[in-house]
Coordinates of C-alpha atoms in Angstrom, one line a residue:
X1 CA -14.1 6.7 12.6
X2 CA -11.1 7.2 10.4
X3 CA -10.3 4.9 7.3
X4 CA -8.1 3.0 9.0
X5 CA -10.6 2.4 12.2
X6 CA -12.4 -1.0 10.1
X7 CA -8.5 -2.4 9.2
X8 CA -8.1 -4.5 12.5
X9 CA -11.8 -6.7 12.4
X10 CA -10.2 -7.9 8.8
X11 CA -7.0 -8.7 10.0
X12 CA -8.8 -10.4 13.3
X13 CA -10.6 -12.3 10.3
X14 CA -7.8 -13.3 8.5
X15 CA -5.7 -14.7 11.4
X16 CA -8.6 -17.2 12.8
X17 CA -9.3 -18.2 9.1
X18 CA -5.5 -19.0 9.0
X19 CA -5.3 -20.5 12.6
X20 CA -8.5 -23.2 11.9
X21 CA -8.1 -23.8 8.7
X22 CA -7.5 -27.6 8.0
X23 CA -4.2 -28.5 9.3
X24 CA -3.0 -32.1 8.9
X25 CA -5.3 -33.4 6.5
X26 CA -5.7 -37.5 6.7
X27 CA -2.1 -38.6 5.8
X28 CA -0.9 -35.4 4.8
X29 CA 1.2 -33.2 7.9
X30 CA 2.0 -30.0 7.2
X31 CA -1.2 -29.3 5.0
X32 CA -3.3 -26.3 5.3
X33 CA -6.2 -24.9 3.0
X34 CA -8.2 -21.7 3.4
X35 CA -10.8 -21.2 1.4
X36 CA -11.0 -17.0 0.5
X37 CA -14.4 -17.5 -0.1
X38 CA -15.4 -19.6 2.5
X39 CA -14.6 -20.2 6.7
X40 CA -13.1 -22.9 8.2
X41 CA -15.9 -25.2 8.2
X42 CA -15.7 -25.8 4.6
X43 CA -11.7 -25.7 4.3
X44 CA -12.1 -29.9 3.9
X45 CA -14.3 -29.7 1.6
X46 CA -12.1 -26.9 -0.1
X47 CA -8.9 -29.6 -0.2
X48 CA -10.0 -31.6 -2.8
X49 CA -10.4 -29.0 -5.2
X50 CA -8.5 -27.4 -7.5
X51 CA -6.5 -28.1 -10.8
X52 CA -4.9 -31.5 -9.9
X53 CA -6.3 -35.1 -10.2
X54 CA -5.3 -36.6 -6.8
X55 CA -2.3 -38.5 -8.2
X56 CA -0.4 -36.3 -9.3
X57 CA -1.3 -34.1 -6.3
X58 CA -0.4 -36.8 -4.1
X59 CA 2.5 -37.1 -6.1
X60 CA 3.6 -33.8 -5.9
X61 CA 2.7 -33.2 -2.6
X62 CA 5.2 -36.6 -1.7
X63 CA 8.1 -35.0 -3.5
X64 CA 7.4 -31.1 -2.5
X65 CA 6.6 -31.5 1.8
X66 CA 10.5 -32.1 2.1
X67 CA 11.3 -28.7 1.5
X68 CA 8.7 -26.9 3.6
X69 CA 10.5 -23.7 5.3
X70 CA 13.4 -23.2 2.6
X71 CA 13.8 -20.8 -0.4
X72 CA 12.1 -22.9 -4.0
X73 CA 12.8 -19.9 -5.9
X74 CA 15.6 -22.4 -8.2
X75 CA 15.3 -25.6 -5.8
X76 CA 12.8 -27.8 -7.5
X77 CA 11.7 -28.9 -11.3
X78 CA 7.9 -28.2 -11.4
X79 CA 5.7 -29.7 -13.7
X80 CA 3.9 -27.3 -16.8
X81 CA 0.4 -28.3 -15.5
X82 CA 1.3 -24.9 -12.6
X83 CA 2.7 -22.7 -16.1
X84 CA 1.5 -20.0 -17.9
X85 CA 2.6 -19.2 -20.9
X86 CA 4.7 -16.0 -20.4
X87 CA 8.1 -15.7 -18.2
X88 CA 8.5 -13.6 -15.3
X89 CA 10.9 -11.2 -17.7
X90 CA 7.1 -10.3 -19.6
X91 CA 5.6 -10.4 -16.4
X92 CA 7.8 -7.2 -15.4
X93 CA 6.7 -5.5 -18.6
X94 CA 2.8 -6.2 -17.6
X95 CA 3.7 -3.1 -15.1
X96 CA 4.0 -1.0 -18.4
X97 CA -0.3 -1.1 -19.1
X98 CA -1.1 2.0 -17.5
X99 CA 2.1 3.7 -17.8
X100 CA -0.1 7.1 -18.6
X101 CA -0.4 7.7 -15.1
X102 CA 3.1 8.2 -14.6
X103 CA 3.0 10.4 -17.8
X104 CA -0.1 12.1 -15.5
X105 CA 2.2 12.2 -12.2
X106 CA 4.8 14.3 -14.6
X107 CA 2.5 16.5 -16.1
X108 CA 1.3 18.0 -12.5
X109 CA 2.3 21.0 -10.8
X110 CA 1.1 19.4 -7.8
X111 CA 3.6 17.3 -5.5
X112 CA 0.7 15.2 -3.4
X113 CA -1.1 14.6 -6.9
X114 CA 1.7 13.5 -8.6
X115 CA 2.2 10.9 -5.8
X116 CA -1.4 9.6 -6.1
X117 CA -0.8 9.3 -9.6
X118 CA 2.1 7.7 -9.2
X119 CA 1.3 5.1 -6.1
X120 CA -1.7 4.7 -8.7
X121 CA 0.3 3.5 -11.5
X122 CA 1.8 0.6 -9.2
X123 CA -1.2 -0.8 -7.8
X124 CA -2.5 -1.4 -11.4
X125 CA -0.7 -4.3 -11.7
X126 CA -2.0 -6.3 -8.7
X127 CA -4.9 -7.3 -11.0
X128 CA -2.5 -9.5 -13.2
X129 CA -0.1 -10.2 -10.2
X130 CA -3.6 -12.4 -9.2
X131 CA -3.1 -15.1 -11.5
X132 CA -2.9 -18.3 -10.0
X133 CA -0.1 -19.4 -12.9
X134 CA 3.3 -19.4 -13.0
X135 CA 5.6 -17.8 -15.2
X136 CA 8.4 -20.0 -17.0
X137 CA 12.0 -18.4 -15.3
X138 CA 14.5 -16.4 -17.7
X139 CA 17.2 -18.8 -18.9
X140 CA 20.3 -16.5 -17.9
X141 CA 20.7 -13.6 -20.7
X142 CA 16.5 -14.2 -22.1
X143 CA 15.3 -10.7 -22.7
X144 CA 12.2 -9.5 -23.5
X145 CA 11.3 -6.3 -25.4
X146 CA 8.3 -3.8 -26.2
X147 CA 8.8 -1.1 -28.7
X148 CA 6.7 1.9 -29.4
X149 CA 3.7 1.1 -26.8
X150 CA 2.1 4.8 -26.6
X151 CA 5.9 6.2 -27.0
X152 CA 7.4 3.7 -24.3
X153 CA 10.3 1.1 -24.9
X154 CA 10.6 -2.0 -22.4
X155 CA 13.7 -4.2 -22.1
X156 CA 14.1 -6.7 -19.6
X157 CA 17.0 -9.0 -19.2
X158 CA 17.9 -12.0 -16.8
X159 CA 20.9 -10.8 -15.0
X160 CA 21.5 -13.6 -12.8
X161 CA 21.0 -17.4 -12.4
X162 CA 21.8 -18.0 -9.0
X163 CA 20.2 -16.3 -7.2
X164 CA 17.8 -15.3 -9.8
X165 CA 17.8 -12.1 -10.8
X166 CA 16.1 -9.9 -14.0
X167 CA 17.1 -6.2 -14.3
X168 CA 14.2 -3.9 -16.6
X169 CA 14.4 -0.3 -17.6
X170 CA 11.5 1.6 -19.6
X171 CA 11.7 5.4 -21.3
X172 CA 9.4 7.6 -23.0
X173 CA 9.4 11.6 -23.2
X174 CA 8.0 11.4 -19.5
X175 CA 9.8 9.4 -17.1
X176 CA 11.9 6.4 -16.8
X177 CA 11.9 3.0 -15.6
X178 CA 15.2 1.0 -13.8
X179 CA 14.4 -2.1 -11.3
X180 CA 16.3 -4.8 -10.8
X181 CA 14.5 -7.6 -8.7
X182 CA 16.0 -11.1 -7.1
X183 CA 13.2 -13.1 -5.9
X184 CA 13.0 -15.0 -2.9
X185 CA 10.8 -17.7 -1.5
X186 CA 9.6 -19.6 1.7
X187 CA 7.6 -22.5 0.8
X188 CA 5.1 -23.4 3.5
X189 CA 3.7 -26.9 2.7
X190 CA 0.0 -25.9 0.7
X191 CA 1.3 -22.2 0.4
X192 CA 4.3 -20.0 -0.5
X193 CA 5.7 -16.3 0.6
X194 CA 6.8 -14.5 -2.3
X195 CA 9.1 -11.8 -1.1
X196 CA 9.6 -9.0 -4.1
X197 CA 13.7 -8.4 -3.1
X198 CA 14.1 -5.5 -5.2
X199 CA 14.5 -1.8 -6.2
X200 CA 12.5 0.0 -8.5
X201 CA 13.1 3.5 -9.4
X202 CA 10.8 5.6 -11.3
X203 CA 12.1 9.0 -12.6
X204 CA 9.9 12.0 -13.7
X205 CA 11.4 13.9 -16.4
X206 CA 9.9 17.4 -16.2
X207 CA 11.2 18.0 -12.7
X208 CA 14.1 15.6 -12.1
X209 CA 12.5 13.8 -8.9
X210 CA 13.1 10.0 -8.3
X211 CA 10.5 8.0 -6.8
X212 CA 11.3 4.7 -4.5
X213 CA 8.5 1.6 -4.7
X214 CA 8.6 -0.6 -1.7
X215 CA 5.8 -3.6 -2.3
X216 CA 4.1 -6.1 -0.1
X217 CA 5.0 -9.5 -0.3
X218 CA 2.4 -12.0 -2.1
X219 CA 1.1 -15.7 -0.2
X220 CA 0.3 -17.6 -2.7
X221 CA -2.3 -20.1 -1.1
X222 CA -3.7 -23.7 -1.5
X223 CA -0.7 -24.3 -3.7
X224 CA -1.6 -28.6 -4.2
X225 CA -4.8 -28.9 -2.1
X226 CA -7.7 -26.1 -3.2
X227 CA -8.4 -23.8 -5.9
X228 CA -5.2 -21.4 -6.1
X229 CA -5.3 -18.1 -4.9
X230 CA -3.1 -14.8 -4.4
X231 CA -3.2 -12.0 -1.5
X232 CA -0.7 -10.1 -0.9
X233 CA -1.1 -8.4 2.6
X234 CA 0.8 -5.7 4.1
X235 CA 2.2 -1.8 2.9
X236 CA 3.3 -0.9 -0.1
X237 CA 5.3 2.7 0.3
X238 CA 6.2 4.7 -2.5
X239 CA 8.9 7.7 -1.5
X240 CA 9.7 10.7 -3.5
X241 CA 13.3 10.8 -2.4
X242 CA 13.8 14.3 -4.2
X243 CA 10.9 16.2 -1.4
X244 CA 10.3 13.4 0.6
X245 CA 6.9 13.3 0.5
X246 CA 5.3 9.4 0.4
X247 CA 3.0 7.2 -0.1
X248 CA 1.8 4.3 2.5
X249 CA -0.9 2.3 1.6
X250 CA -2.1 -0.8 3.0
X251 CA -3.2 -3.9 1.0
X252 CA -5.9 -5.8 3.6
X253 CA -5.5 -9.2 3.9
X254 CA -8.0 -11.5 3.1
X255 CA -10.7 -12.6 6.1
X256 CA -13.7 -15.3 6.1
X257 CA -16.0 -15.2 3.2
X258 CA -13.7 -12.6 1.5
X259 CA -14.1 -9.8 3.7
X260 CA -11.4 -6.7 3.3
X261 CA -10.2 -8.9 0.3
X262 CA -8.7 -6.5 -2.5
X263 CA -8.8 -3.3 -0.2
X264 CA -6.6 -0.7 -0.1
X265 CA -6.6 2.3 1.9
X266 CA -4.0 4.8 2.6
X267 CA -2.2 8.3 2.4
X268 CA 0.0 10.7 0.9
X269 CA 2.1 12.3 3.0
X270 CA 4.3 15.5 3.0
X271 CA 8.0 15.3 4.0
X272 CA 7.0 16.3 7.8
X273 CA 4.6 13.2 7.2
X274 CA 1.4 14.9 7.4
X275 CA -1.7 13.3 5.6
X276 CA -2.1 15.7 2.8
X277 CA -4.2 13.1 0.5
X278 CA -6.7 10.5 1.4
X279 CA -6.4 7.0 -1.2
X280 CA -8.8 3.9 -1.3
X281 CA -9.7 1.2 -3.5
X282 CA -9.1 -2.1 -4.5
X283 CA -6.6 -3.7 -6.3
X284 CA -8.8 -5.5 -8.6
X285 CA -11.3 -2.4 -9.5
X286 CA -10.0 0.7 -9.3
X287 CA -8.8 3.5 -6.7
X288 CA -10.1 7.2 -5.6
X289 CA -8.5 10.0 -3.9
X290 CA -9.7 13.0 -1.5
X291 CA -8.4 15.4 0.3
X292 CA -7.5 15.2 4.0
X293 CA -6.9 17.3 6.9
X294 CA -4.0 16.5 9.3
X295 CA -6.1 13.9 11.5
X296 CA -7.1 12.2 7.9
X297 CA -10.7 13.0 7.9
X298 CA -12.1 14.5 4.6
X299 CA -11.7 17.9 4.0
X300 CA -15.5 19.6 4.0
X301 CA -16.6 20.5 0.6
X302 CA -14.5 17.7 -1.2
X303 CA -15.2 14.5 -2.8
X304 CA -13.9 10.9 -3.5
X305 CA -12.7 11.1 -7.1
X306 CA -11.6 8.1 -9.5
X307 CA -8.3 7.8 -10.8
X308 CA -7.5 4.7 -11.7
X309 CA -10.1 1.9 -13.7
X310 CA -9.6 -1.8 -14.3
X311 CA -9.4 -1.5 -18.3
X312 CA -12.1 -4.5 -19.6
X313 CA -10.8 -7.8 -19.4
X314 CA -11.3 -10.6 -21.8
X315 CA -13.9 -12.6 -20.2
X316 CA -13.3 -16.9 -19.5
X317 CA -10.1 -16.1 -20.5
X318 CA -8.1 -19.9 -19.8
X319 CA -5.3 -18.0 -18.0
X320 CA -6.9 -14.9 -16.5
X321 CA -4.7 -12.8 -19.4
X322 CA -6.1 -9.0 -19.7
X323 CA -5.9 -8.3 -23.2
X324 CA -2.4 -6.4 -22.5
X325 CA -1.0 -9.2 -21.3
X326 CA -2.4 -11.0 -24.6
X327 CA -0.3 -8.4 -26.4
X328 CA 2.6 -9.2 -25.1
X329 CA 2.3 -12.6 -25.8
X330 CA 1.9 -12.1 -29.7
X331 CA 4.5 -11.8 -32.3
X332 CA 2.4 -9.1 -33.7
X333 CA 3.5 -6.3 -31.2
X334 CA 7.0 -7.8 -31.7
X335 CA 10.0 -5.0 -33.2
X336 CA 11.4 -5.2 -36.0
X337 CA 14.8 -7.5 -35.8
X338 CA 13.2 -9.1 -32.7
X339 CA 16.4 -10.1 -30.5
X340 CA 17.0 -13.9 -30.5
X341 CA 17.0 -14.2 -26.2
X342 CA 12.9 -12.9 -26.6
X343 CA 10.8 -14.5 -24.2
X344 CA 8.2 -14.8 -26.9
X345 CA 10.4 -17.5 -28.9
X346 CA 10.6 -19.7 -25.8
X347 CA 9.8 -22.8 -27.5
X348 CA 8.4 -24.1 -24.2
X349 CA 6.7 -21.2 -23.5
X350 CA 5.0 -21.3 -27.2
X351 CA 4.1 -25.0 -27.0
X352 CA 2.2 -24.6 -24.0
X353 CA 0.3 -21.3 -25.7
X354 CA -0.2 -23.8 -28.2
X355 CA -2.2 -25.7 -25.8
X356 CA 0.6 -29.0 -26.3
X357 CA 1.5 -29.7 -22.8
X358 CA 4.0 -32.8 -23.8
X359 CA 5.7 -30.9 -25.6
X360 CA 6.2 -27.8 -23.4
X361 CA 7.6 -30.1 -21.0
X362 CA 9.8 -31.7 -23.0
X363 CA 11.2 -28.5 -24.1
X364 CA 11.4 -26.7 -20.9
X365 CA 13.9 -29.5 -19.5
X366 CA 15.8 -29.1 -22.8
X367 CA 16.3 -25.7 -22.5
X368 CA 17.1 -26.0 -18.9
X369 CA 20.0 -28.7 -19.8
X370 CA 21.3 -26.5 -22.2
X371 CA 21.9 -23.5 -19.4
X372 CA 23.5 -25.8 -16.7
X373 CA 26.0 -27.3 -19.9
X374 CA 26.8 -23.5 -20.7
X375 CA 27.5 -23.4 -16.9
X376 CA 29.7 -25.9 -17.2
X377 CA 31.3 -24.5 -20.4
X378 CA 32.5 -21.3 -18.8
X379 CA 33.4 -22.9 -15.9
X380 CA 35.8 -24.8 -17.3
X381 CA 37.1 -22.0 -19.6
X382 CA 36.8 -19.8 -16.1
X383 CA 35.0 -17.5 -18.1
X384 CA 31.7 -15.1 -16.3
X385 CA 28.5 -14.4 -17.7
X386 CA 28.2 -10.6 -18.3
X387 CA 24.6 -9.0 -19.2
X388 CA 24.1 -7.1 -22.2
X389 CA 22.3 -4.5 -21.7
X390 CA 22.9 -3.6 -17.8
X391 CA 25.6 -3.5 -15.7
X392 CA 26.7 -4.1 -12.0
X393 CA 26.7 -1.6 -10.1
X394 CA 29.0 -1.5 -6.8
X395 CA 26.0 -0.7 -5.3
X396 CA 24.2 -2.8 -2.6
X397 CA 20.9 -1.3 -1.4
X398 CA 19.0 -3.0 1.6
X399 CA 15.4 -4.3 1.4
X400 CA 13.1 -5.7 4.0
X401 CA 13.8 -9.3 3.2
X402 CA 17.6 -8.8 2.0
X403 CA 20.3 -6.7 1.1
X404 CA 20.2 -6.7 -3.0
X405 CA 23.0 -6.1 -5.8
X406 CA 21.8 -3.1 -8.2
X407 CA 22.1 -3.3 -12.1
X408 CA 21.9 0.0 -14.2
X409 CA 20.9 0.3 -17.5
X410 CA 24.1 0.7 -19.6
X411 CA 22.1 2.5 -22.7
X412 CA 22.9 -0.3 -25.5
X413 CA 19.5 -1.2 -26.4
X414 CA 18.6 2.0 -27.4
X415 CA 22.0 2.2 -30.1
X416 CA 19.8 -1.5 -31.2
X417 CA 16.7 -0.5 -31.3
X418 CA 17.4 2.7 -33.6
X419 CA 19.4 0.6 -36.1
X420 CA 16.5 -2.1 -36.1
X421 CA 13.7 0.5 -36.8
X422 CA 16.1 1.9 -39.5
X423 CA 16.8 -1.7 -40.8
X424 CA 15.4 -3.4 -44.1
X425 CA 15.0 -6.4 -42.7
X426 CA 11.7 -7.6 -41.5
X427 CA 12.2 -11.5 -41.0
X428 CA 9.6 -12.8 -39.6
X429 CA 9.8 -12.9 -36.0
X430 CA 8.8 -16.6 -35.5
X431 CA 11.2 -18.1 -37.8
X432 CA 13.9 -16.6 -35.4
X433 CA 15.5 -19.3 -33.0
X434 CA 15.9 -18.9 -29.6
X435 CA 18.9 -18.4 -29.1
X436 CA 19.7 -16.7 -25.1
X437 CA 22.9 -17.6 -25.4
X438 CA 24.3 -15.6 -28.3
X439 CA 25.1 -11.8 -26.5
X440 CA 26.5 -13.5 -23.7
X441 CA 30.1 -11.7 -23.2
X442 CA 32.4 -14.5 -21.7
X443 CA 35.0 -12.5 -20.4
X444 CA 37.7 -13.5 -18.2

């Protein structure tokens, strides 16, 4: 039986552990909890578990149900108790930890391995994407930045307000790095869709080919009743768009008592899309390759090899942080004349790290008055916001959940971050204020 032969019991799993899980809990329509662990008979018992004390669930859940079926993305004030301490502009960097892969899919003269390496390098990240915490979102022009990491430079910039949107672009002597995302969101009671509305473009150096990332959405389940969870189900497809060859690999949903949960199996593909490459893994461990023949068997005399690992990960950790993700946190992997709009000098964001859960709130709605009063200001001058460090593009490239405006890295931050290495001053980075607002070009 070929790989794909033991997909359908899991999704046949899946979609009765969905269908009778607990629906309509005792004065609470429109509830369903699955338990990833578990089957339906325990989904009750599952409900009244989780991170909440039941009145502030019940709270939440009274002021949330109202919008079941419609896009939260910027809808709704939530609470720091669902926060991490990071924003989603860090977040984007997280992609960066096992960036050598893609230094790997340049290096090799061969086009199918340079796709595994590649389709690689984007599945690392699921592992993080698993959190069950939220990110804080960018106050319109917050950056974030990572300098030198192995010879790689990150920037990141929120582009966009409404709708939310966050443009990144990465560089070493390899490849380079351009996405712009806008997410969007359908919030389904005790769940949520997360639909990644977005282009990302990866350029190898050596050879001038430009590869195309097309991810699954993410469910985020048991959102206010149940411990939290993430799956995201469905085919990711990575296309070389200079040979056409590609990458299709499935992400298996999750079924009773776990089963197919963090499995991934697919294929590399030449431009007449013939299996060339066999992949399988899981998200959360690590993936293999092997060679294929044209029905997708395994080629006699070959074997399943490793190329990708889970690096060790800090164990009890309070928000499920690898220790890259801990690194991106600190001020000690900060550059030199860190840029005022950092993530990392979110006061909100750094109260919470701090563990002070008042104050984070407190702060969070502060900074969120001051963006909708700088609204306010350039609307009445009839001034526009224009990002710093990438432009609009006139081009608008479609996605499966929505067409999507492309920004291009305009090159800037690389003029800034030559004169800051260069520069005498080494102010301490915490001491900086946050200050989002002071790039901002209000031109007419």
């Amino acid at each position: 039986m070929s790989m794909f032969g033991a997909i359908a019991p899991s999704i046949s799993n899946w979609v009765a552990a969905v269908t009778k899980s607990v629906n309509g809990l005792v004065g609470y329509e429109g509830v369903e909890v699955i338990n990833p662990e578990g089957s339906n008979e325990d989904a009750a018992e599952e409900a009244n578990k989780g991170r909440w004390n039941q009145e502030d669930r019940d709270g939440y859940w009274k002021m949330m149900h109202k919008y079941i079926g419609s896009d939260v993305t910027s809808m709704v004030t939530l609470p720091v108790i669902i926060f991490e301490p990071m924003t989603m502009l860090q977040k984007m960097a997280e992609l960066m930890e096992y960036s050598h892969l893609l230094d790997m899919a340049d290096q090799t003269e061969d086009p199918y391995m340079r796709m595994v390496y590649a389709s690689s390098w984007a599945i690392s990240v699921y592992y993080a994407f698993q959190r069950t915490w939220k990110p804080f979102n960018p106050i319109l022009g917050e950056t974030y930045e990572m300098a030198n990491y192995n010879g790689l430079n990150f920037i990141s910039e929120q582009v966009s307000h409404h709708p939310p949107m966050s443009a990144g672009h990465a560089e070493n002597e390899h490849f380079t790095y351009d996405c712009t995302s806008k997410l969007k969101t359908k919030f389904l009671g005790n769940s949520i869709d997360v639909y990644p509305v977005g282009r990302t473009r990866v350029t190898l150096k050596r050879d001038g080919v430009v590869l195309d990332l097309v991810p699954p959405l993410t469910k985020v389940h048991n959102l206010i009743f149940g411990r939290t969870w993430v799956d995201s189900p469905g085919e990711m497809i990575m296309t070389n768009l200079t040979t056409g060859d590609k990458v299709v690999l499935y992400f298996q949903p999750c079924g009773w008592f776990g089963s197919g949960r963090y499995e991934v199996d697919g294929y590399v593909y030449n431009a007449s899309e013939e299996p060339k490459i066999l992949m399988t893994g899981k998200w959360n461990e690590s993936m293999s390759y092997q060679q294929c023949d044209g029905e997708g068997e395994p080629l006699p005399g070959t074997e399943l090899k490793e190329v990708w690992k889970l690096a060790d990960v800090p164990k009890d950790d309070k928000y499920q942080y690898t220790h890259f993700a801990h690194k991106i946190n600190s001020f000690d992997t900060a550059p030199k004349k860190l840029l005022p709009s950092d993530s990392r000098l979110r006061p909100d964001r750094y109260a919470l790290e701090m563990g002070d859960m008042s104050k984070s709130g407190n702060e969070k709605s502060s900074l969120e008055e001051r963006q909708r009063a700088e609204k306010r200001t350039r609307e009445e001058k009839g001034h526009s916001f224009t990002p710093k460090w990438f432009d609009i593009t006139e081009e608008v490239t479609p996605t499966p959940w929505g067409d999507l405006e492309v920004y291009q890295f305009n090159g800037k931050y690389l003029e800034h971050r030559e004169a800051a290495d260069k520069s005498e001053d080494n102010t301490d980075p915490k001491s900086i204020p946050f200050n989002p607002w002071q790039f901002q070009d209000m031109s007419t």
